[in-house]
CSV table of C-alpha atoms in Angstrom, one decimal:
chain,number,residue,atom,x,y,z
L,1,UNK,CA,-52.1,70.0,-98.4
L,2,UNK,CA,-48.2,69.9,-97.8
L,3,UNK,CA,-46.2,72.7,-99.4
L,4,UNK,CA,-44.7,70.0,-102.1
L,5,UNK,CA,-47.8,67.5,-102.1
L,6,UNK,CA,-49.2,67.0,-105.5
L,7,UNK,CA,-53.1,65.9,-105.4
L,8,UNK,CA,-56.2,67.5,-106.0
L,9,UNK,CA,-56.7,70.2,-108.3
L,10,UNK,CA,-52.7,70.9,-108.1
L,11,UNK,CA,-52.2,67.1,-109.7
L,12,UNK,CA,-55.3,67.7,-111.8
L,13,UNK,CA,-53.4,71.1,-113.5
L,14,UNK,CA,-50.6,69.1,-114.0
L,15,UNK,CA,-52.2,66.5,-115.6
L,16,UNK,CA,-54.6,68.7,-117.4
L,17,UNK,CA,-57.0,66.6,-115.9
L,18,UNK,CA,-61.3,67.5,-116.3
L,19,UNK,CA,-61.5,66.1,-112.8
L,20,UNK,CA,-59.7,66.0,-109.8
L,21,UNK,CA,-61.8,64.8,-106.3
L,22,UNK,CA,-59.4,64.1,-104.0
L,23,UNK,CA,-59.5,62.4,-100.6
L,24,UNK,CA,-57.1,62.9,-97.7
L,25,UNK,CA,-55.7,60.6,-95.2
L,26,UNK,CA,-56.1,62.4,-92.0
L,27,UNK,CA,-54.7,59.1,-89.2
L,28,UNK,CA,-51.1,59.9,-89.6
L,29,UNK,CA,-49.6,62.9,-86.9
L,30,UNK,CA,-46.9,63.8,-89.3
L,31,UNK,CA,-47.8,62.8,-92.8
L,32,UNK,CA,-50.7,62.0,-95.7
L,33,UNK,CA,-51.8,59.9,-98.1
L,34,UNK,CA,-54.3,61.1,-100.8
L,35,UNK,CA,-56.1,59.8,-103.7
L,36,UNK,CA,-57.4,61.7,-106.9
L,37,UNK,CA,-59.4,60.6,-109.6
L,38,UNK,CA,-58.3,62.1,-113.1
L,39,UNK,CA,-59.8,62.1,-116.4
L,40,UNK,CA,-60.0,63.3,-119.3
L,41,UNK,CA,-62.1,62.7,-122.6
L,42,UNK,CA,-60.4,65.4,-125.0
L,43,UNK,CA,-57.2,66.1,-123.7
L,44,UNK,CA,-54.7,69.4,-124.4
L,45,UNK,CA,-52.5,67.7,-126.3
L,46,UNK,CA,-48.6,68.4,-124.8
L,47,UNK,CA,-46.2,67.1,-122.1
L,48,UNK,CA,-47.7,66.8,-118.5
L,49,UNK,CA,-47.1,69.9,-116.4
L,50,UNK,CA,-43.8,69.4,-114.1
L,51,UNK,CA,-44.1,68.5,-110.6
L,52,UNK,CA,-41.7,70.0,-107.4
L,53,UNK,CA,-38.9,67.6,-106.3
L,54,UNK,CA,-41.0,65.6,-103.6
L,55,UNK,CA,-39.8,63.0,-101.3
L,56,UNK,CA,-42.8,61.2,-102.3
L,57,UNK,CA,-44.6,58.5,-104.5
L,58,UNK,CA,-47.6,58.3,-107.1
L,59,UNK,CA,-49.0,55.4,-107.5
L,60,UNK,CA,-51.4,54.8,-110.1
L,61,UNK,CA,-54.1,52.6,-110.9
L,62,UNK,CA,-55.4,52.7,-114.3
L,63,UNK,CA,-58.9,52.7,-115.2
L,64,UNK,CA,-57.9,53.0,-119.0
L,65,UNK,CA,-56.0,51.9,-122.2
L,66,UNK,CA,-53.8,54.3,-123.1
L,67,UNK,CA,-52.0,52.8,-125.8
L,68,UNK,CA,-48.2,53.8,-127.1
L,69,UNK,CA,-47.7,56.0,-123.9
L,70,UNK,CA,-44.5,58.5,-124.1
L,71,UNK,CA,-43.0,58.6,-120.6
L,72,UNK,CA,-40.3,61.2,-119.3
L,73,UNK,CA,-37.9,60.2,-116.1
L,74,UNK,CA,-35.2,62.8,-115.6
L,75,UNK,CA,-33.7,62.2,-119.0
L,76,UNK,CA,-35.0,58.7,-119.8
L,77,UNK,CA,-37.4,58.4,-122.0
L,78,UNK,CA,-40.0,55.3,-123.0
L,79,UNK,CA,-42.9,54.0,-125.0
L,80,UNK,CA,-45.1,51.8,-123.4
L,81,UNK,CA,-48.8,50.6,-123.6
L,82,UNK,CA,-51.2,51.0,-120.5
L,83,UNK,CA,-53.8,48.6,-119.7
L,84,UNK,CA,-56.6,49.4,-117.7
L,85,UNK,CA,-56.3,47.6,-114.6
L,86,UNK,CA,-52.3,47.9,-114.1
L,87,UNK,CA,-50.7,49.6,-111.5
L,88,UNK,CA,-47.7,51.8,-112.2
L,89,UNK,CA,-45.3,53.4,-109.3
L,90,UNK,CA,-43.0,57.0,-110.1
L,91,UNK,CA,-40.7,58.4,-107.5
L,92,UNK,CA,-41.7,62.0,-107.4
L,93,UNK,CA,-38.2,63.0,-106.8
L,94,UNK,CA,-37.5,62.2,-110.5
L,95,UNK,CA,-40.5,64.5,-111.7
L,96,UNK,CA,-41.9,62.0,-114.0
L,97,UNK,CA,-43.8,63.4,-117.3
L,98,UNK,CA,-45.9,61.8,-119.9
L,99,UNK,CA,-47.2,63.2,-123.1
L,100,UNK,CA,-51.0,63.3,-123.3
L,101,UNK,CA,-52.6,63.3,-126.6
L,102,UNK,CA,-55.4,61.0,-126.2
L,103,UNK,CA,-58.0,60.2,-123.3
L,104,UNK,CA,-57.1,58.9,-120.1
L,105,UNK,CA,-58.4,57.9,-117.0
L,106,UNK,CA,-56.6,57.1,-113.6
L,107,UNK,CA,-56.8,57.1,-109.8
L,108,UNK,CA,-53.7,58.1,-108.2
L,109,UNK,CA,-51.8,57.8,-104.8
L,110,UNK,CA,-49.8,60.3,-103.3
L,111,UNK,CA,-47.8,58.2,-100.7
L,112,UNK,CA,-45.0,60.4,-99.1
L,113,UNK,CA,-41.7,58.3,-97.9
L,114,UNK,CA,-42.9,59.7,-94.3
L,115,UNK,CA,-46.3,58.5,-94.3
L,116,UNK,CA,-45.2,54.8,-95.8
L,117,UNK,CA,-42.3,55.2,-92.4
L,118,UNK,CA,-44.8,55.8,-90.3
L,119,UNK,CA,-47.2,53.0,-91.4
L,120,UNK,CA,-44.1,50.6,-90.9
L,121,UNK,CA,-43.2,51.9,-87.3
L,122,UNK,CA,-46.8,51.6,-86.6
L,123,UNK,CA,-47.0,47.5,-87.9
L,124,UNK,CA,-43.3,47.6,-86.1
L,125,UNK,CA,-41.5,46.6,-89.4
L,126,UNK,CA,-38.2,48.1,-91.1
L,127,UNK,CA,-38.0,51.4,-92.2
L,128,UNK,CA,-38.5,51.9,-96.6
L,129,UNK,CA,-35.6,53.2,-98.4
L,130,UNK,CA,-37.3,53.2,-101.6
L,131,UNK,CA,-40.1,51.5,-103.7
L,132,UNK,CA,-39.4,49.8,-106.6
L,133,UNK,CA,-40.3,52.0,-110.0
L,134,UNK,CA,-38.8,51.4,-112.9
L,135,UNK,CA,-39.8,53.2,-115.7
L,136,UNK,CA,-42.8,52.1,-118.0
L,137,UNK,CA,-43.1,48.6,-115.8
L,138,UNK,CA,-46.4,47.7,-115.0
L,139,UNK,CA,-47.7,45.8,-112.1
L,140,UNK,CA,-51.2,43.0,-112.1
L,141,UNK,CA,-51.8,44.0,-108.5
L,142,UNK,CA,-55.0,42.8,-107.6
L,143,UNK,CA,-54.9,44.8,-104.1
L,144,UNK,CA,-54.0,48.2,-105.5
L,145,UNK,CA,-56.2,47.3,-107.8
L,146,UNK,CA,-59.7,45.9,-105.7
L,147,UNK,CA,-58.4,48.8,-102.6
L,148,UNK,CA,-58.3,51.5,-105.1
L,149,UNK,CA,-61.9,50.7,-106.8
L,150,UNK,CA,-63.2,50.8,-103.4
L,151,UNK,CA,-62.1,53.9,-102.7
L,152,UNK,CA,-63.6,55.4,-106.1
L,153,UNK,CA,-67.3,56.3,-105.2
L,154,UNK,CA,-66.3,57.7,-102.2
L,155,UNK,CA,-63.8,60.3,-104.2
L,156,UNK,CA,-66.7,61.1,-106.2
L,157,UNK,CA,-68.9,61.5,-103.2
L,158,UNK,CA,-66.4,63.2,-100.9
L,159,UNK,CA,-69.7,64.7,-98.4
L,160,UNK,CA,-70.8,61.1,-98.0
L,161,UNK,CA,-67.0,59.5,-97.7
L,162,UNK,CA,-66.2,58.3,-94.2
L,163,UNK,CA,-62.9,59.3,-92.7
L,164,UNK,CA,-62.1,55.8,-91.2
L,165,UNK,CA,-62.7,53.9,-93.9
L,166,UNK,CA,-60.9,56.5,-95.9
L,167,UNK,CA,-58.0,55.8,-93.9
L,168,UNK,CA,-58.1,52.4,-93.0
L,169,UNK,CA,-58.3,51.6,-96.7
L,170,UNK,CA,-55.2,54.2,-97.5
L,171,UNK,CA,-53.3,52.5,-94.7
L,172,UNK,CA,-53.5,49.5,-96.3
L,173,UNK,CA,-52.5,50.8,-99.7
L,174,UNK,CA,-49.4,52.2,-98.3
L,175,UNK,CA,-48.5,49.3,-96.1
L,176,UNK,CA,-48.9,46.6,-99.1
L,177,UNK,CA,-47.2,49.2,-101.2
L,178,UNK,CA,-44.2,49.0,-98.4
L,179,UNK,CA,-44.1,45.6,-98.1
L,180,UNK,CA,-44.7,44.4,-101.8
L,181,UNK,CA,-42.6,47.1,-103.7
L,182,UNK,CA,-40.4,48.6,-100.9
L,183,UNK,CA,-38.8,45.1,-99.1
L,184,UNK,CA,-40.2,46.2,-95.8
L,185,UNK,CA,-39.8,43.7,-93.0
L,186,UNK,CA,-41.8,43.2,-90.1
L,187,UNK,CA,-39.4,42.5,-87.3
L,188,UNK,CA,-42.1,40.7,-84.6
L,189,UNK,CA,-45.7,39.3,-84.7
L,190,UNK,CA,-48.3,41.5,-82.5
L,191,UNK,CA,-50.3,39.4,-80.0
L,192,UNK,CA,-53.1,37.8,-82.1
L,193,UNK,CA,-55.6,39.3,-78.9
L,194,UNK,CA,-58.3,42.1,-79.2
L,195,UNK,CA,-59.2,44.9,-77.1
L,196,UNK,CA,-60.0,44.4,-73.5
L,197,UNK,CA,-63.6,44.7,-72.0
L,198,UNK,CA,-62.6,48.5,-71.4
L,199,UNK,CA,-61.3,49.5,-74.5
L,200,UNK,CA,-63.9,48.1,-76.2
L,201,UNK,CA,-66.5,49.9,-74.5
L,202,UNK,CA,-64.5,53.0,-74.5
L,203,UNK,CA,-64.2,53.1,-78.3
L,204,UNK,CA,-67.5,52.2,-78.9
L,205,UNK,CA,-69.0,55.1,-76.6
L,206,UNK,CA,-66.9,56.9,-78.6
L,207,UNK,CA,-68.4,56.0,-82.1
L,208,UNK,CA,-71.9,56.3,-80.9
L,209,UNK,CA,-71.0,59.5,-79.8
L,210,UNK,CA,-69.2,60.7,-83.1
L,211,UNK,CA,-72.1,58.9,-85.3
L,212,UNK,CA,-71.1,61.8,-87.9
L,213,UNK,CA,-68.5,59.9,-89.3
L,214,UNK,CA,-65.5,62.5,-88.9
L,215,UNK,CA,-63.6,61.1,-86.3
L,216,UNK,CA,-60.7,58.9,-87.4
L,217,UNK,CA,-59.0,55.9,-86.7
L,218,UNK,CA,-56.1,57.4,-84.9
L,219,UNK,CA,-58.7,59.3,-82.8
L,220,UNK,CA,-60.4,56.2,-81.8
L,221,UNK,CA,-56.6,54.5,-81.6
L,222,UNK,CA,-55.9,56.8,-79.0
L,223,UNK,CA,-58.7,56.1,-77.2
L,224,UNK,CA,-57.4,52.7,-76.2
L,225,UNK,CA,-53.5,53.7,-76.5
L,226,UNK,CA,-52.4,52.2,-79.2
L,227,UNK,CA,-51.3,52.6,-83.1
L,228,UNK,CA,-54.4,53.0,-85.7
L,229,UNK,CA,-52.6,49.4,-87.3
L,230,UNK,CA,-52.8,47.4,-84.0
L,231,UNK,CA,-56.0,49.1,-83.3
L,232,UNK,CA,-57.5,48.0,-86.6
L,233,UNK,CA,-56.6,44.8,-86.0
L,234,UNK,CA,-57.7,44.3,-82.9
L,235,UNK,CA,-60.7,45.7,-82.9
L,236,UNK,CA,-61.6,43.5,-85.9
L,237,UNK,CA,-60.5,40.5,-83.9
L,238,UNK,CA,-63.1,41.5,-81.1
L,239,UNK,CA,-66.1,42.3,-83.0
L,240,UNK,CA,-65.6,40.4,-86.5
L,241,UNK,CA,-65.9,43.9,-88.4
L,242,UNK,CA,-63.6,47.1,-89.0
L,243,UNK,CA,-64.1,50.3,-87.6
L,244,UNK,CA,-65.5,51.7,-90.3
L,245,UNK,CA,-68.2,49.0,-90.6
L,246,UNK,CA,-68.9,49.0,-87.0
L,247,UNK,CA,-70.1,52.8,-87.2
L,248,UNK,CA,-72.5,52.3,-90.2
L,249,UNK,CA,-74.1,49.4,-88.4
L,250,UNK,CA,-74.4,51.7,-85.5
L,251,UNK,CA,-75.9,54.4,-87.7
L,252,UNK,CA,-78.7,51.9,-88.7
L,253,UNK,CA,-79.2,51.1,-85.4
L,254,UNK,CA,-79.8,54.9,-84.6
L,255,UNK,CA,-82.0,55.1,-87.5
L,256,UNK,CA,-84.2,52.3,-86.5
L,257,UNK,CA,-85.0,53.6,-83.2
L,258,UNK,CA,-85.8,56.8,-85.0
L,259,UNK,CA,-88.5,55.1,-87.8
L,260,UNK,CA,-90.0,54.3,-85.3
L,261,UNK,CA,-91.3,58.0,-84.4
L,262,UNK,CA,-93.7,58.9,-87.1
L,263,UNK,CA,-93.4,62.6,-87.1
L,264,UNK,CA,-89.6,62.2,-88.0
L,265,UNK,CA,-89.0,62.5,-92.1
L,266,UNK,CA,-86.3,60.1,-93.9
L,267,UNK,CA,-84.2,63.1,-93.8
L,268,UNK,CA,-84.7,64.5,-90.3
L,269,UNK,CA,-83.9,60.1,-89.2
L,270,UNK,CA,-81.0,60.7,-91.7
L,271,UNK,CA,-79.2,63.5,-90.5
L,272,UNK,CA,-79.8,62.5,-87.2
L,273,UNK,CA,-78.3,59.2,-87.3
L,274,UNK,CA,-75.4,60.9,-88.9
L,275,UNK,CA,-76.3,60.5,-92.7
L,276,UNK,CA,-75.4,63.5,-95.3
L,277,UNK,CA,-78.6,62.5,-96.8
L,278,UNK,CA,-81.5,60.7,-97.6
L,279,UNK,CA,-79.9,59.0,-100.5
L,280,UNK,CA,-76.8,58.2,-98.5
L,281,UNK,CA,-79.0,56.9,-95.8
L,282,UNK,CA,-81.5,54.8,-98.4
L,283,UNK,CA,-78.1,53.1,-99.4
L,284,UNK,CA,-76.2,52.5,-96.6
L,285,UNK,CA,-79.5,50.8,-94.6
L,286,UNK,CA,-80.5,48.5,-97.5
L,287,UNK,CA,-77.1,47.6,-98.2
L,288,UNK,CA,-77.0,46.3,-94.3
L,289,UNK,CA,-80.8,45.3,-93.4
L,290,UNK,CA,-81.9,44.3,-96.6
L,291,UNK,CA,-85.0,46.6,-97.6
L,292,UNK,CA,-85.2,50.7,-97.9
L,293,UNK,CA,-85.9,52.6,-94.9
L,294,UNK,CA,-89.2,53.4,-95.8
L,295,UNK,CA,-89.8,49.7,-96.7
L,296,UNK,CA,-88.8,48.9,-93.1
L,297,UNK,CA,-91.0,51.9,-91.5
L,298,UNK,CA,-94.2,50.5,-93.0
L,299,UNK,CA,-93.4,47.2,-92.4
L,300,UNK,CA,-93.3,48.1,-88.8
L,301,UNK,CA,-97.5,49.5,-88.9
């Protein structure tokens, strides 16, 4: 963590939270984004904790009603309700407090101004001055909203989450959050063209090397020399899927060729095609063939 970044347990003491699972960005050289899941069923009732001057965001996507909410900016002060589903935006610089005194229940997005700068030099678009975060206003943003909820088993299963997905879905958090809240611009179009032969087979020898899951997308960026956004993109563009999706059909690829030795347990195939587990594998291969692994094995006899 950065000496002023507030996520994690150090957001879950502020917030007094019973949880605090946090994932981390790890694509950008010089920054970080992070998301933390808080709750609480029976809150310490007081003011939240006070957090460092940061030159920083939260957003926040709420997964509860917290009805007749008390917020602190500075020295503003409003009451507000929260409806699940909303998406609220504080400018860390202003150390924003609320009092808790009933249960809550929130993911939230630690976006520093450098790593929403470095997501806009990356799409080649207009540096952010600032995001737009009034007090007490609520946003119906249905990308925050879907993006964040698809993020929210992975926080909770932080030894299954992958890292590129983890950052190619807190990329896009932080570049919609640019662009929708912070006026960013995007100042040319990138060629609409994928990856050459090359690069494409370069970056997939790559994956199949790393079937682990803990490279990341600026790893396999670099690979074909350019930004994790344009890489993204144009990756997707030559093989219809992300990154992230391309390595866990790869992974059941592995793990087919490995059924198929009948000394080899589910979990010896599973940790071997670069599964945490058996469970993790069981999911991720009926989610993409159809049928459990051992379904498939004994269909094979």
């Amino acid at each position: 963590m950065t000496r002023a970044g507030v996520y994690g347990e150090s957001l879950g003491k502020v917030l007094r939270s019973d949880i605090s699972p946090v994932l981390v960005n790890r694509s950008l050289r010089k920054s970080e984004i992070a998301i933390t899941e808080v709750r609480s069923d029976k809150p310490e009732v007081g003011l939240s904790g006070s957090i460092p001057a940061d030159d920083a965001y939260m957003i926040s996507l709420k997964l509860k009603d917290y009805p007749d909410c008390e917020g602190w900016v500075e020295h503003k002060v409003k009451k507000y309700d929260v409806f699940a589903g909303a998406t609220y935006i504080y400018d860390l610089k202003s150390n924003p407090r609320y009092v808790i005194d009933k249960p809550y229940h929130s993911i939230f997005f630690y976006v520093p101004r450098s790593a929403l700068n470095a997501v806009a030099e990356q799409a080649n678009a207009t540096p952010v001055r600032h995001l737009y975060c009034p007090l007490g206003e609520a946003f119906d943003d249905p990308v925050i909203r879907h993006l964040g909820m698809s993020l929210l088993e992975a926080v909770r299963r932080p030894a299954e989450a992958n890292q590129l997905f983890v950052d190619h879905v807190t990329m896009a958090i932080a570049l919609h959050a640019a662009t929708a809240y912070g006026g960013m611009q995007f100042l040319k179009t990138f060629a609409k063209g994928g990856l050459t032969q090359r690069q494409l087979k370069r970056v997939c020898d790559y994956i199949d090397a790393n079937l682990d899951g803990t490279t990341t997308l600026e790893a396999l960026a670099r690979e074909c020399g350019l930004s994790a956004s344009h890489f993204a993109r144009a990756f997707r563009h030559s093989t219809g899927v992300s990154p992230h999706q391309w390595l866990l059909q790869r992974r059941v690829e592995t793990a087919k060729a490995l059924l198929q030795v009948p000394t080899l347990t589910l979990a010896e195939v599973a940790a071997t095609a670069g599964f945490n587990d058996a469970s993790h594998f069981s999911r991720v291969f009926k989610s993409i063939v159809g049928e459990s692994p051992g379904a498939w094995r004994r269909a094979l006899s």
